[in-house]
Amino acid sequence: MTRKAATGSKLTIATLGSHCSLQVLKGAKDEGFRTLLVCEKRRLGLYSRFGFIDEIVEVGSFTEILGDTCRRRLKQVGSVLIPHGTLISQMKSDEIEKIDTPVFGNKWILRWEADRILKEKLMKEAGLKIPQAVRSKNEIKGLCIVKLHGAAGGRGYYLAWNRESFEEGARRLIDQKIIRAESDLYIQEFIRGVPVYLQYFYSPITEELELLGIDRRYESDIDGIGRIPAKQQLGASSIEPSYTVIGNIPLVLRESLLEEVYKIGENFVRTAERLVPPGMPGPFCLEGVYDSEGKFTTFEFSARIVAGTNLYLDGSPYSGLLYDEPMSMGRRIAREVKVAKKRGKLDKVVT
Ligand code: ATP
């Protein structure tokens, strides 16, 4: 499905139809790019509603972007592919690394995002305060959160406080065919406090780190359990909180916390440059919990745009401090591609 023909040497911003694709392509259009969406057949109805999408390439499944037809088309129109959470959750790291369309950011660091061990190494070396990893169910002491590998949007996560509660949760996930074995799970110390997602953009062109937004997630049903009074909670013995992301809620931090936010972001960028060249060009997110002392413990990073940035299509309280125009993360990505191309430095922002 094509609304406009490809225009010679002009670049096209392309992405997969899910997660934050609307924001990314709207931002690309605002910056004057042609836009292309790789879209699963079942979602054509949704995405054909939006006039800023110039071309839709229909696929049965997203892994078809590795196939000849899709690759040829992406190449023909000079695409830069913007990776997001759906790419990470639907394709293996090997497959992502094989993509020969230029990928915005560092596609090699996506393996570090998907692999819990590599992820922990990068966060540790960046000097971030991180939760203790619990290597075996026999070592569980105190409250822990049990996670699946990769970006699962919190799906299947549960709380455990001893071996029995761990095994009970694992059995449930095996029965539901969400995991195959207990070894598919990762146990981590549960940090008490409030969850916060810090949305950054690092430009290798200006060598500056920008904080473009902050959000928290709205998760079912952990965020709904507080609406059930204690008496009824105690009566309903089967309540098992889950962490499935349903949406995102905007957040601003106490201003006194911002200096530390920039410091940990910069440490992360420097460490990524050292461990996974070319580092962390483009959007990334540090995800963690602030405790009652105002100390931040990072439990995760996303080395690409996160869905929480969808809140700020018209800019955020933080992007407004840096730009005199509405600057979404999607638009910021497109701006970086535009500036890099103009200065002959496209290789600094894609891999
Ligand atoms: P993504 O799609 O970002 O990759 P994910 O599946 O990795 O998501 P997380 O963001 O890691 O999910 O976590 C999901 C939920 O679990 C969030 O509510 C978060 O606050 C909570 N959580 C994760 N780790 C911890 C921890 N160590 N202590 C307390 N809460 C945690």
PDB file of C-alpha atoms in Angstrom, residues 11-16 18-35 79-85 102-106 110 199-205 210 212 280-285 302-310 312-313 319 323 325-342 345-346 348-351:
ATOM      1  CA  LEU A  11      15.923   8.813   3.268  1.00  0.00           C
ATOM      2  CA  THR A  12      12.907   6.956   4.597  1.00  0.00           C
ATOM      3  CA  ILE A  13      12.289   6.355   8.288  1.00  0.00           C
ATOM      4  CA  ALA A  14      10.947   2.818   8.731  1.00  0.00           C
ATOM      5  CA  THR A  15       9.736   0.848  11.717  1.00  0.00           C
ATOM      6  CA  LEU A  16       7.579  -2.113  12.734  1.00  0.00           C
ATOM      7  CA  SER A  18       3.568  -1.765  17.069  1.00  0.00           C
ATOM      8  CA  HIS A  19       4.884  -0.305  20.376  1.00  0.00           C
ATOM      9  CA  CYS A  20       5.683   3.354  19.472  1.00  0.00           C
ATOM     10  CA  SER A  21       5.519   3.263  15.680  1.00  0.00           C
ATOM     11  CA  LEU A  22       2.887   6.007  15.438  1.00  0.00           C
ATOM     12  CA  GLN A  23       4.998   8.428  17.447  1.00  0.00           C
ATOM     13  CA  VAL A  24       8.175   7.504  15.529  1.00  0.00           C
ATOM     14  CA  LEU A  25       6.624   7.958  12.085  1.00  0.00           C
ATOM     15  CA  LYS A  26       4.730  11.118  13.056  1.00  0.00           C
ATOM     16  CA  GLY A  27       8.027  12.591  14.304  1.00  0.00           C
ATOM     17  CA  ALA A  28       9.765  11.510  11.089  1.00  0.00           C
ATOM     18  CA  LYS A  29       7.077  13.178   8.985  1.00  0.00           C
ATOM     19  CA  ASP A  30       7.366  16.380  11.037  1.00  0.00           C
ATOM     20  CA  GLU A  31      11.083  16.394  10.208  1.00  0.00           C
ATOM     21  CA  GLY A  32      10.347  16.006   6.484  1.00  0.00           C
ATOM     22  CA  PHE A  33      11.090  12.312   5.985  1.00  0.00           C
ATOM     23  CA  ARG A  34       9.240   9.746   3.919  1.00  0.00           C
ATOM     24  CA  THR A  35       7.824   7.083   6.249  1.00  0.00           C
ATOM     25  CA  SER A  79      15.442   3.212   4.887  1.00  0.00           C
ATOM     26  CA  VAL A  80      16.775   3.804   8.349  1.00  0.00           C
ATOM     27  CA  LEU A  81      15.047   1.281  10.617  1.00  0.00           C
ATOM     28  CA  ILE A  82      14.053   2.457  14.106  1.00  0.00           C
ATOM     29  CA  PRO A  83      14.201  -0.476  16.548  1.00  0.00           C
ATOM     30  CA  HIS A  84      11.734  -0.682  19.426  1.00  0.00           C
ATOM     31  CA  GLY A  85      10.490  -3.160  22.048  1.00  0.00           C
ATOM     32  CA  PRO A 102      20.816   0.570   8.622  1.00  0.00           C
ATOM     33  CA  VAL A 103      19.443   0.364  12.171  1.00  0.00           C
ATOM     34  CA  PHE A 104      19.232   3.604  14.172  1.00  0.00           C
ATOM     35  CA  GLY A 105      21.357   3.423  17.333  1.00  0.00           C
ATOM     36  CA  ASN A 106      23.599   0.484  18.192  1.00  0.00           C
ATOM     37  CA  LEU A 110      20.356  -4.883  21.911  1.00  0.00           C
ATOM     38  CA  GLN A 199      13.940   8.563  29.054  1.00  0.00           C
ATOM     39  CA  TYR A 200      17.239   9.790  27.614  1.00  0.00           C
ATOM     40  CA  PHE A 201      18.642  10.644  24.203  1.00  0.00           C
ATOM     41  CA  TYR A 202      22.388  10.740  23.577  1.00  0.00           C
ATOM     42  CA  SER A 203      23.652  12.487  20.463  1.00  0.00           C
ATOM     43  CA  PRO A 204      27.044  11.337  19.171  1.00  0.00           C
ATOM     44  CA  ILE A 205      26.915  14.387  16.872  1.00  0.00           C
ATOM     45  CA  GLU A 210      19.352  14.971  26.885  1.00  0.00           C
ATOM     46  CA  LEU A 212      13.515  14.065  27.295  1.00  0.00           C
ATOM     47  CA  MET A 280      24.679   4.279  23.109  1.00  0.00           C
ATOM     48  CA  PRO A 281      23.746   6.662  20.274  1.00  0.00           C
ATOM     49  CA  GLY A 282      20.069   7.644  20.342  1.00  0.00           C
ATOM     50  CA  PRO A 283      17.297   6.901  22.822  1.00  0.00           C
ATOM     51  CA  PHE A 284      17.634   4.724  25.905  1.00  0.00           C
ATOM     52  CA  CYS A 285      15.897   4.317  29.226  1.00  0.00           C
ATOM     53  CA  SER A 302      16.318  -0.404  27.427  1.00  0.00           C
ATOM     54  CA  ALA A 303      18.896   0.414  24.772  1.00  0.00           C
ATOM     55  CA  ARG A 304      16.339   1.922  22.371  1.00  0.00           C
ATOM     56  CA  ILE A 305      13.158   3.971  22.433  1.00  0.00           C
ATOM     57  CA  VAL A 306      10.638   2.888  25.107  1.00  0.00           C
ATOM     58  CA  ALA A 307       6.850   2.984  24.848  1.00  0.00           C
ATOM     59  CA  GLY A 308       6.598   5.431  27.761  1.00  0.00           C
ATOM     60  CA  THR A 309       7.796   8.138  25.344  1.00  0.00           C
ATOM     61  CA  ASN A 310       4.390   7.861  23.606  1.00  0.00           C
ATOM     62  CA  TYR A 312       5.082  13.103  24.966  1.00  0.00           C
ATOM     63  CA  LEU A 313       4.072  13.479  21.334  1.00  0.00           C
ATOM     64  CA  SER A 319      12.019  18.405  26.368  1.00  0.00           C
ATOM     65  CA  TYR A 323      13.592  22.778  22.625  1.00  0.00           C
ATOM     66  CA  GLU A 325       9.155  23.292  19.622  1.00  0.00           C
ATOM     67  CA  PRO A 326       7.271  20.087  20.469  1.00  0.00           C
ATOM     68  CA  MET A 327       9.987  17.429  20.571  1.00  0.00           C
ATOM     69  CA  SER A 328       8.853  13.844  20.967  1.00  0.00           C
ATOM     70  CA  MET A 329      11.459  11.082  21.164  1.00  0.00           C
ATOM     71  CA  GLY A 330      10.356   9.952  17.694  1.00  0.00           C
ATOM     72  CA  ARG A 331      10.951  13.425  16.312  1.00  0.00           C
ATOM     73  CA  ARG A 332      14.297  13.692  18.135  1.00  0.00           C
ATOM     74  CA  ILE A 333      15.437  10.489  16.412  1.00  0.00           C
ATOM     75  CA  ALA A 334      14.417  11.868  13.013  1.00  0.00           C
ATOM     76  CA  ARG A 335      16.175  15.179  13.794  1.00  0.00           C
ATOM     77  CA  GLU A 336      19.388  13.281  14.573  1.00  0.00           C
ATOM     78  CA  VAL A 337      19.202  11.363  11.284  1.00  0.00           C
ATOM     79  CA  LYS A 338      18.615  14.642   9.439  1.00  0.00           C
ATOM     80  CA  VAL A 339      21.527  16.457  11.079  1.00  0.00           C
ATOM     81  CA  ALA A 340      23.860  13.448  10.720  1.00  0.00           C
ATOM     82  CA  LYS A 341      23.027  13.134   7.011  1.00  0.00           C
ATOM     83  CA  LYS A 342      23.585  16.831   6.412  1.00  0.00           C
ATOM     84  CA  LYS A 345      28.007  11.588   9.676  1.00  0.00           C
ATOM     85  CA  LEU A 346      25.193   9.088   9.190  1.00  0.00           C
ATOM     86  CA  LYS A 348      27.756   7.744  13.674  1.00  0.00           C
ATOM     87  CA  VAL A 349      24.042   7.219  14.304  1.00  0.00           C
ATOM     88  CA  VAL A 350      23.295   3.899  12.585  1.00  0.00           C
ATOM     89  CA  THR A 351      24.759   0.395  12.722  1.00  0.00           C
TER      90      THR A 351
END
